[in-house]
Amino acid sequence: MSQAPEPVRDLDWAPERARAFADGAADLWEELLRRLPELPVRRRWSAEDVRNAVAIPVPDEPMADEALLAYLRDVVFEWSAYLGHPRFLAYISGAGTVPGAAADLLAAGLNMNAGGWQLAPSAIEIEVALTRFFANEMFGLPEGAGGLIVSGGAMANFVALKAARDRRAGWDVRNEGILAGPQLGLYLSTETHVVSDRAADMLGIGWANVRHVSVDDGSRMRVDELRAQIARDRETGIRPFAVVGTAGTVSTGAIDALGDIADVCADEGLWFHVDAAYGGPAMLAEDLRPLFAGIERADSIAFDPHKWLYTPHSGGCVLLRDFSLLQGSFDAQPSYIHQDREVTHAGLDLGRYGPQFSRSFWALKVWVSLLAHGRSAYGRRISHDAELARYLGARVEEHPAFELAGPVGLSICCFRFVPPDLPEGSGREAYLSVLNERLMAEMQVDGRVFLSNAVLGDRFVLRVCVVNFRTEAQDMDAVLEVAEELGSKIDGELRPEDLR
Amino acid sequence: MSQAPEPVRDLDWAPERARAFADGAADLWEELLRRLPELPVRRRWSAEDVRNAVAIPVPDEPMADEALLAYLRDVVFEWSAYLGHPRFLAYISGAGTVPGAAADLLAAGLNMNAGGWQLAPSAIEIEVALTRFFANEMFGLPEGAGGLIVSGGAMANFVALKAARDRRAGWDVRNEGILAGPQLGLYLSTETHVVSDRAADMLGIGWANVRHVSVDDGSRMRVDELRAQIARDRETGIRPFAVVGTAGTVSTGAIDALGDIADVCADEGLWFHVDAAYGGPAMLAEDLRPLFAGIERADSIAFDPHKWLYTPHSGGCVLLRDFSLLQGSFDAQPSYIHQDREVTHAGLDLGRYGPQFSRSFWALKVWVSLLAHGRSAYGRRISHDAELARYLGARVEEHPAFELAGPVGLSICCFRFVPPDLPEGSGREAYLSVLNERLMAEMQVDGRVFLSNAVLGDRFVLRVCVVNFRTEAQDMDAVLEVAEELGSKIDGELRPEDLR
């Protein structure tokens, strides 16, 4: 009989060693949570500093566990940024739920592959239950709706728009390609996130065939202009296939008139997709939910649990009114995966419904966060984030050195620093953009408060977005304190002679 | 002054509570590792059983931590499949490294967003170092090569083929779309994984424009036929743009003649992509590395750390010979992200190089696994996986009730159960496929050993793929014991009269 090879056990750590290493990681996390209020959001590094510290060579022999944990301690406390810090208020990047982080340990330790039901029965049934909760209970989509957890909002929008393309093109695009039909047209607004433009690029439709409909003074798509653009395009032989409405624009938190866009889509036979990457979870907040009227008429919705459900990076969600269309748009069954369901009694193989065959149990951190916190507390906290943004807006309006840049939308407040003694004059507006641009950069490296920007018209403005369950009113106050301190200093250095 | 809103702290767990919850998760993981050898790979469930147990309603109020951990304990021990079990040998799904799981806790606890350097300095420098290690040291690509960790192999192949499309189409596809040029043609073999076909669908090229070149008797693409097909297509106005070589086919672990395909691509001006999703990490094993000669000439490589680097789901890797081409193919910079690098001294914003803006720190589990285990142990274990597959092949050949279905390729062994007393006859081959198909399903639900299948020609065969650092020779022996036991029983029930 053949000689059995000798075992090779280097990678098969004993349970005690595994636990000790996990404890080491948990120690670092606990220490981080403890020190978070005293840490800066980020430190003053250069890329070179960080690289020199963390990019060590891959060793031939194992690092000792203690040495590896010491290295990780350095990574965590010296070279990382803290998006869960109460004063991280930039872009739209959630703070990271606490139970969600522990869930990720379990998901990785279990290591199921949620592409196939037999490889992940609990993972797939949880993902199905989770996405149905979102579809039916959160967004009000009908029975038969469902979706997937994907890598993030860009992918969620892409998956939805691929389903739209394949369903509404009017020929078998999957097989014959874009070249076999007329030019397809995609409609969105000038405020829609660029990931939908890029989805058109990825799908072979091309940026040039994305129509950026203008917006009204509330940053909402002009629906009359949408209708007119569709009519003009049809006359030139373009075939419109989908409209993207936005529920929470990235610059100002505006929400399109979703019901009106749904009417246009119904009249024109177009797919109605809603990019709710940011705003979607506000459906859980009683005071914000009415703003989204019409979203229940969508053919598809993309939203990001890692934004306003605060779950750790990353996990986006795509929902379809008719879940089965995902299989029609993504299935590609190979011969090496064969299944006799009469024997296996298996459920859905979610790898046949989306862009990944092998799939992580990303749903667990979202599911555990919802169970641990409950729907009510989520609703209260989301509502509170918006309340804090409005509070900041009110403080800005009261303050002589700041100017509100527009209405607060959802949990976004845009404003700018305007030195009270800055005279009127031809260079004033240009200087204010230069000043605020520099102020944002200096605030970011300063690290006490981290915010980002918007460009509204030709004004560069500061932008605070609260999707952070650790943020409170004193953090809003700190934004203005730091901005005034640094803004005054920079103004002293930068202001041109003719504006002095 | 405006009234400051009262704090809402429900989601902001204290560090002690966070730690206790993480300990609860770590307890479950440790118990799982301890019990793994005695647990079945999977239990006999139906989708309905699992759904009834795990799909609980999302509550309005928080679940108590103990109740939630008890629920998770039930999920882990009653309703989950264990891909880290020594006898999980199906598809190509890695066992899940131990330090990689702990790293996922830390990645989620840190919650950096590796889309932007300022939001994830250490994460991005680690991802850059990791992908350069893969590009330069593992695959031998030149300086300037690099890549990304993405959600998995399907996405890694898609990203590479999008870069190929945009670079080699000959017009500005990103802007003008597929319709603005001639039909593009993509070349791969009949053994290439279907994700590349689907990438052509996603990119708007269409399945019909993917050429499936035939293979030789070792399942390698026939390079003469590739040249002939390209020539035929050029004559009909199709514009070939890329060839996909495979380094480790999913059915039999075959490796295309990569150097010969590279020659064709050089002669024809085509992009040379290698799908090394499975085989790639075998570059770390001295005895297997020579099989991949020519891979260093690739324009792009896709491979999956969650396969043969055993890291937890999920994380694929895409590498480009010229890393900068990723930015050319994916960048879409919105106005709300502005940066003055002279102030911030920031490094790469990896969100501009791939399909996701917000990005998880997936690289950490791979990086920590490499540091914890070291390159040598990885090489030894990968080599050992292949040795175990060859051992199984030898045992199959010695055994009167089994038949080897072809040469063992990398760590894949394909074989079938052939009852020793089965007579020759016209129905024999058809019956053997029926018998082995049923045998696979019964073995899967039996749960002692979990394998999958291949379809070779018209034969349905059993397939074992070892990408599992807990598997040893006795597990190979168990495959044959269980297969013989169940196979004989099923044969007794299914065999038709004329073959008795």
PDB file of C-alpha atoms in Angstrom, chain B residues 8 26 68 78 180 186 398 451 459 494:
ATOM      1  CA  VAL B   8     -28.121  59.371  22.826  1.00  0.00           C
ATOM      2  CA  ALA B  26     -13.853  34.078  21.109  1.00  0.00           C
ATOM      3  CA  LEU B  68     -27.518  36.984  21.700  1.00  0.00           C
ATOM      4  CA  GLU B  78     -26.148  23.473  15.031  1.00  0.00           C
ATOM      5  CA  ALA B 180     -18.188  53.113 -30.438  1.00  0.00           C
ATOM      6  CA  LEU B 186     -11.798  37.529 -25.501  1.00  0.00           C
ATOM      7  CA  GLU B 398      -4.546   0.388  -5.677  1.00  0.00           C
ATOM      8  CA  LEU B 451     -16.212  16.444  -1.458  1.00  0.00           C
ATOM      9  CA  ARG B 459     -18.150  11.229 -17.008  1.00  0.00           C
ATOM     10  CA  LEU B 494     -29.774   1.828  -8.000  1.00  0.00           C
TER      11      LEU B 494
END
